[in-house]
Short mmCIF file of C-alpha atoms in Angstrom, two decimals:
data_model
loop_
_atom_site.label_atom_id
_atom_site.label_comp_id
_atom_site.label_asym_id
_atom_site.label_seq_id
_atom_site.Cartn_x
_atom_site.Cartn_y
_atom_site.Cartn_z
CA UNK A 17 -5.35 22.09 -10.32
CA UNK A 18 -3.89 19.08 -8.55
CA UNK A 19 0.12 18.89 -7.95
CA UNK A 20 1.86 16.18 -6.86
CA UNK A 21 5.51 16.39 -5.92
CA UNK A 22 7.86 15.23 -2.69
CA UNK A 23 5.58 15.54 0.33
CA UNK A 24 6.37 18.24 2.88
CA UNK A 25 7.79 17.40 5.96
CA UNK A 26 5.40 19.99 7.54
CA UNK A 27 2.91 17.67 6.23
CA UNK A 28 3.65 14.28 7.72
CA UNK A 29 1.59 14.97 10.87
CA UNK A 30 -1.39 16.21 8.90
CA UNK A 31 -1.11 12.66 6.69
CA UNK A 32 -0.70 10.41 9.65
CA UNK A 33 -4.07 11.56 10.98
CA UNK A 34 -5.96 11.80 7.39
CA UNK A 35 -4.07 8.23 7.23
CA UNK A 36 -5.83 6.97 10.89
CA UNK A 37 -9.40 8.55 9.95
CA UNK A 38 -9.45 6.78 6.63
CA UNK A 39 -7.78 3.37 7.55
CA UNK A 40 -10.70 3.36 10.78
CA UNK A 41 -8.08 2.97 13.11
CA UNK A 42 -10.30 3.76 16.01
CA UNK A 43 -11.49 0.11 15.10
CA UNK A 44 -8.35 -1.10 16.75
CA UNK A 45 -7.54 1.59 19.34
CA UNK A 46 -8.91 4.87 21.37
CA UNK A 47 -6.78 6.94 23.99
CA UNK A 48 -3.33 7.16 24.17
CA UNK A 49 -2.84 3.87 22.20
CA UNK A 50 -4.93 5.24 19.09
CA UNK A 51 -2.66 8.60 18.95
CA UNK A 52 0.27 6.65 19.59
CA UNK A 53 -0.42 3.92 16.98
CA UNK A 54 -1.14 6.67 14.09
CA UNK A 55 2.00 8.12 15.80
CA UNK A 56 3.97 5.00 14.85
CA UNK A 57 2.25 3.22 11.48
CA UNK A 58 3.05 6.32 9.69
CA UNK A 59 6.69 6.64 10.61
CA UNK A 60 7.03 3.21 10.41
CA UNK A 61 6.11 3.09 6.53
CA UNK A 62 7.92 6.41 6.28
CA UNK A 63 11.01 4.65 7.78
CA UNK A 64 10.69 2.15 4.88
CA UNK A 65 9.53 4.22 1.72
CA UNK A 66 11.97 5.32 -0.99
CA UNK A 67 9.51 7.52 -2.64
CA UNK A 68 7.07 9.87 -0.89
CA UNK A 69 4.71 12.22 -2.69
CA UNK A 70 2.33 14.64 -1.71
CA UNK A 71 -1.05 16.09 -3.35
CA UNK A 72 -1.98 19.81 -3.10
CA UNK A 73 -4.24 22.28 -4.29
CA UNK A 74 -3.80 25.66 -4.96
CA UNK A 75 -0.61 24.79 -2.26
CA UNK A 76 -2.85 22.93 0.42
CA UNK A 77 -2.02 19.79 0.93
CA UNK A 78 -4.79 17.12 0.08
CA UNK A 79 -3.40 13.72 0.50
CA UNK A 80 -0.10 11.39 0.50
CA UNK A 81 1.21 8.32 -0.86
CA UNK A 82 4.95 6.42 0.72
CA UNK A 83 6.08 3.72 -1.39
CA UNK A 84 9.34 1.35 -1.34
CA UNK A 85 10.75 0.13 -5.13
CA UNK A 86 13.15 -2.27 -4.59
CA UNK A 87 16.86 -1.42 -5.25
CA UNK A 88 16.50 2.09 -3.83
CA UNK A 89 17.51 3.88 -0.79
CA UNK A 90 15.44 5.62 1.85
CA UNK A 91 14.38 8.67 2.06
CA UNK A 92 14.29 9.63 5.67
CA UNK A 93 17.35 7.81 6.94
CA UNK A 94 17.51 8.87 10.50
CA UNK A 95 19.40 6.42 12.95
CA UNK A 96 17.33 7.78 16.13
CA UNK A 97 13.87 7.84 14.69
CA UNK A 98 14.46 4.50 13.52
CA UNK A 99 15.07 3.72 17.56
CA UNK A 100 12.18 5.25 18.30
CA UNK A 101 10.01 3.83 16.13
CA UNK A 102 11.47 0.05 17.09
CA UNK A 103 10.87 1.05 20.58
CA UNK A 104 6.73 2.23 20.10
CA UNK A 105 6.79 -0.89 17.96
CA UNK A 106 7.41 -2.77 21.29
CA UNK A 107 5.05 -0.48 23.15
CA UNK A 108 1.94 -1.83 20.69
CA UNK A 109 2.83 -5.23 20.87
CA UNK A 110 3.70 -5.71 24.40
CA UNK A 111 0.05 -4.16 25.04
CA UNK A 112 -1.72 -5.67 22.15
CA UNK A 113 -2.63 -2.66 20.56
CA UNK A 114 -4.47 -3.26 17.13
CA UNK A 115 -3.77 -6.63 16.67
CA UNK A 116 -0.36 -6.33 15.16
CA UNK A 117 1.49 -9.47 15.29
CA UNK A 118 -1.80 -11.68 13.69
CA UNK A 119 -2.16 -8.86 11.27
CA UNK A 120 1.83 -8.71 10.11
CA UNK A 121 1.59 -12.57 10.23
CA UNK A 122 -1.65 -12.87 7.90
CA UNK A 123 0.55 -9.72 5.26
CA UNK A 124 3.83 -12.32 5.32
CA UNK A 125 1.45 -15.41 4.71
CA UNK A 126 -0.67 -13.90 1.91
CA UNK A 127 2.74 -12.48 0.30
CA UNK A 128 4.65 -15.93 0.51
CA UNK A 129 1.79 -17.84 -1.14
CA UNK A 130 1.49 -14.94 -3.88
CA UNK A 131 5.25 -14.83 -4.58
CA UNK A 132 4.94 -19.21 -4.92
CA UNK A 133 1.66 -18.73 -7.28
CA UNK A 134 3.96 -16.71 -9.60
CA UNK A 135 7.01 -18.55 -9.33
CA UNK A 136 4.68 -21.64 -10.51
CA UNK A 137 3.17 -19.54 -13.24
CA UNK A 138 6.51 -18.36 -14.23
CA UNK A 139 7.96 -21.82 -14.59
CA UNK A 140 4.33 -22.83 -16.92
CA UNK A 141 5.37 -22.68 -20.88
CA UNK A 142 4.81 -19.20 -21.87
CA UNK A 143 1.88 -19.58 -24.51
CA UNK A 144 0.87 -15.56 -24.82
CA UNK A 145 -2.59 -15.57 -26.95
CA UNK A 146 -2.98 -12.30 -29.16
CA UNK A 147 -4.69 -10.79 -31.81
CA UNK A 148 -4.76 -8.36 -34.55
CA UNK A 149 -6.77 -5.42 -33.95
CA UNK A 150 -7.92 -3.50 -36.78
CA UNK A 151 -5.01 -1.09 -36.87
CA UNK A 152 -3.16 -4.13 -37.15
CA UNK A 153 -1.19 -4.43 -34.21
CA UNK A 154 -0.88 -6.95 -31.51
CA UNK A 155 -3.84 -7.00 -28.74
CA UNK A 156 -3.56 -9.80 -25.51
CA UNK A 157 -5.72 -12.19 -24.88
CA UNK A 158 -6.83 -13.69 -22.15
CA UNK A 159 -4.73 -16.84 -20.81
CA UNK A 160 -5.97 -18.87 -18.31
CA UNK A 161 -4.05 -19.33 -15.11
CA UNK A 162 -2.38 -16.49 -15.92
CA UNK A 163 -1.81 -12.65 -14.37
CA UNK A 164 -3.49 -9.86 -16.15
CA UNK A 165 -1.20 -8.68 -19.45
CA UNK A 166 -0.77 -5.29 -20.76
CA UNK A 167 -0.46 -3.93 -24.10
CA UNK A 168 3.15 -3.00 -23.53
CA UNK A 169 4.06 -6.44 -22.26
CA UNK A 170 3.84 -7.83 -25.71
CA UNK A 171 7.16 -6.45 -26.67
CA UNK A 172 8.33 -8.27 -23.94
CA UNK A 173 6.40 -11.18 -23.24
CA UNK A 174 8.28 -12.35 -20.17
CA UNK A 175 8.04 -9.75 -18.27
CA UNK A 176 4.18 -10.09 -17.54
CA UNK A 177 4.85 -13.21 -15.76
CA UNK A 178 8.75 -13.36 -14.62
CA UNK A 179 9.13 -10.32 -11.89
CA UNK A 180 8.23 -10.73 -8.30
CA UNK A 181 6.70 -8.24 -6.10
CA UNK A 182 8.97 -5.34 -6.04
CA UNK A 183 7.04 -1.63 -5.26
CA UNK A 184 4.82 -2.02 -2.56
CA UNK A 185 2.66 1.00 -1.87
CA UNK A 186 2.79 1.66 2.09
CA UNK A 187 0.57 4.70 3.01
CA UNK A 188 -2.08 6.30 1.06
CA UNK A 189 -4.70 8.97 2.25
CA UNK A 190 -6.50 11.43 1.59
CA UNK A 191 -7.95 14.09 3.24
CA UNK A 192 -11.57 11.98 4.31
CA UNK A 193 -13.22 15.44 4.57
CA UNK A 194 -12.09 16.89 1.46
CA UNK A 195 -13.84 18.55 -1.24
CA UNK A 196 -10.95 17.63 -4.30
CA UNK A 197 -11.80 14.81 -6.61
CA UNK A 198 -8.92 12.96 -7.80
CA UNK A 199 -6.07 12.66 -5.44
CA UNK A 200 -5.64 9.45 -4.20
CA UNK A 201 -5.75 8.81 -8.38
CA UNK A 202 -2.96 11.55 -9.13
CA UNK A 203 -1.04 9.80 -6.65
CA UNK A 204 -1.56 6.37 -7.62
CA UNK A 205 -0.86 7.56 -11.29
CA UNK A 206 2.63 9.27 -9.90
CA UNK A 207 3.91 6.18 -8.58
CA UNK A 208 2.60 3.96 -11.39
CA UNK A 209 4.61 5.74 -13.72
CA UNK A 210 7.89 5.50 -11.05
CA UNK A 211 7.35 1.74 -10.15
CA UNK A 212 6.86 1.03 -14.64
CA UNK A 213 7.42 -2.32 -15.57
CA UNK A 214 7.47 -3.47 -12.09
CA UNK A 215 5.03 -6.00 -10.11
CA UNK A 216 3.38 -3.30 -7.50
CA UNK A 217 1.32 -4.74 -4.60
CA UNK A 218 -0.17 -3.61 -1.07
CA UNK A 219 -1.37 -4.63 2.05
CA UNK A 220 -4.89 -3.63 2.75
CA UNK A 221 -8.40 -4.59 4.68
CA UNK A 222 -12.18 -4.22 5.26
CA UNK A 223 -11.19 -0.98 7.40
CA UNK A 224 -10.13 0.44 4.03
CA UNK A 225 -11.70 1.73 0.72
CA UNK A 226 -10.28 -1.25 -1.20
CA UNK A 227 -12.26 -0.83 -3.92
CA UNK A 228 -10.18 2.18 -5.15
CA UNK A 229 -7.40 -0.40 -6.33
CA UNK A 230 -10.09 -2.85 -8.09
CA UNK A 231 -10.84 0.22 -10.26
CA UNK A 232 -7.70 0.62 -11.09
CA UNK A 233 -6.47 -2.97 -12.10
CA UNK A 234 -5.54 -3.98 -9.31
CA UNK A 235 -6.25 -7.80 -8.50
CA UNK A 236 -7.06 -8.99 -4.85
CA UNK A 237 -4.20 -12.37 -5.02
CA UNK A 238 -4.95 -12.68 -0.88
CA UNK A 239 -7.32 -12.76 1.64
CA UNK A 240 -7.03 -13.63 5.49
CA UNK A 241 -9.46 -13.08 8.44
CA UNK A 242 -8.19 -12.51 11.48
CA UNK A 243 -9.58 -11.42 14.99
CA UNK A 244 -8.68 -7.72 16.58
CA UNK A 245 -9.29 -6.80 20.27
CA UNK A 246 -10.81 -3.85 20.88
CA UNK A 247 -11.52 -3.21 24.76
CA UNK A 248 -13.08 -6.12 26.22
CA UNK A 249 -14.58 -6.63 22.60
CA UNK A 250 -13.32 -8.18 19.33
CA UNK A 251 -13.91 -8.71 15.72
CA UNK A 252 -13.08 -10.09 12.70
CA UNK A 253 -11.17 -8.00 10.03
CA UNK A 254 -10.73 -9.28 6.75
CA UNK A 255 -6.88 -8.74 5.41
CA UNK A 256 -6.29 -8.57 1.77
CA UNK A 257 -3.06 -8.65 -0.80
CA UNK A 258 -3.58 -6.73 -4.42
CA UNK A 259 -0.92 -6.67 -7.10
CA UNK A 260 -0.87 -4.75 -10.41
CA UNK A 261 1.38 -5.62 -13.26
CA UNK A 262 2.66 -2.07 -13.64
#
């Protein structure tokens, strides 16, 4: 049976590499700059996340998920890894490792024109279509131009369309050699029902198994190309932005 509670610190270094075989980052790096730059993406969402859960079975651990929900504090507040991580952060760019300044650029672009889509939807007459199923209650409908709307929105309208992005799920792996079905969906359903009621997005791209979140509801609202060096090579990684209305 599948648990999922706070992730174990013992754990972290096991997640940043399940994280770097999953997410392909020998795409972007190899070396010293591949071991550093799993080194540093992990404690740099860690750094950031407010909530951090891990998955085990039968007390092995099987995968992770770091998120940040707006309006709470983080979890791993630590003053000198927070230097150190600033400082590899300089390392990576200053050699170009993995792209990181087009890629960080193409997340903020893709984010801005997502929060001004809503913000223009939001400011649209509300005109919420619905139905009576045969139990009698109220069922959505589709509205054009609008966000996806859940059953429980209809108690409250508004809040389908009126919150901006504000849990972002940073990290989330699993082990890629595993044999257990279900974790990265027991820990998508964990923070789901933390981040309720809220606008959840994340940052992903072709490196990734994206197509777990369009199972799930998730909707892609972004897409950027950009171009990654690799050695003396390149090539051209498609960056995406997908939001749930939790």
């Amino acid at each position: 049976m599948l648990t999922v509670r706070k992730l174990d610190k013992k754990d972290f270094a096991t997640a940043a590499r399940y994280g770097a075989e999953g997410m392909h980052f020998d795409w972007y790096a190899h070396g010293w700059g591949l071991r550093l730059f799993r080194w540093f993406f992990f404690h740099e969402m860690l750094n950031k996340a407010t909530r951090a859960w891990g998955c085990y079975y039968r007390g092995y651990f099987q995968g992770a998920l770091l998120a940040r929900i707006e309006g709470e504090a983080p979890l791993y507040k630590n003053p000198f890894m927070s230097v150190l991580v600033r400082a590899v952060d300089w390392l990576i760019r200053h050699f170009d490792i993995a792209g990181m300044d087009d890629y960080d650029k193409a997340n903020e672009d893709m984010l801005s024109a997502f929060i001004k889509r809503r913000d223009e939807q939001t400011a649209q007459p509300l005109n919420l279509g619905t139905t009576t199923n045969s139990s009698g209650s109220l069922q959505a409908e589709a509205v054009a131009g609008r966000p996806p709307v859940s059953q429980s929105s209809l108690e409250d309208p508004m809040r389908a369309f009126s919150q901006k992005p504000s849990a972002e799920i940073l990290f989330l792996t699993a082990n890629p050699k595993g044999r257990v079905h279900g974790v990265g969906t027991a820990l998508l359903n964990q923070f789901e029902r933390a981040a309720a009621g809220r606008c959840a997005y994340l940052y992903t791209d072709t490196g990734c198994t994206y197509s777990f979140y369009e199972r799930r509801g998730f909707v892609r609202e972004g897409e950027k190309s950009i171009e990654v060096k690799h050695g003396k090579s390149s090539f051209t990684l498609s960056c995406f932005l997908y939001a749930k209305q939790l």
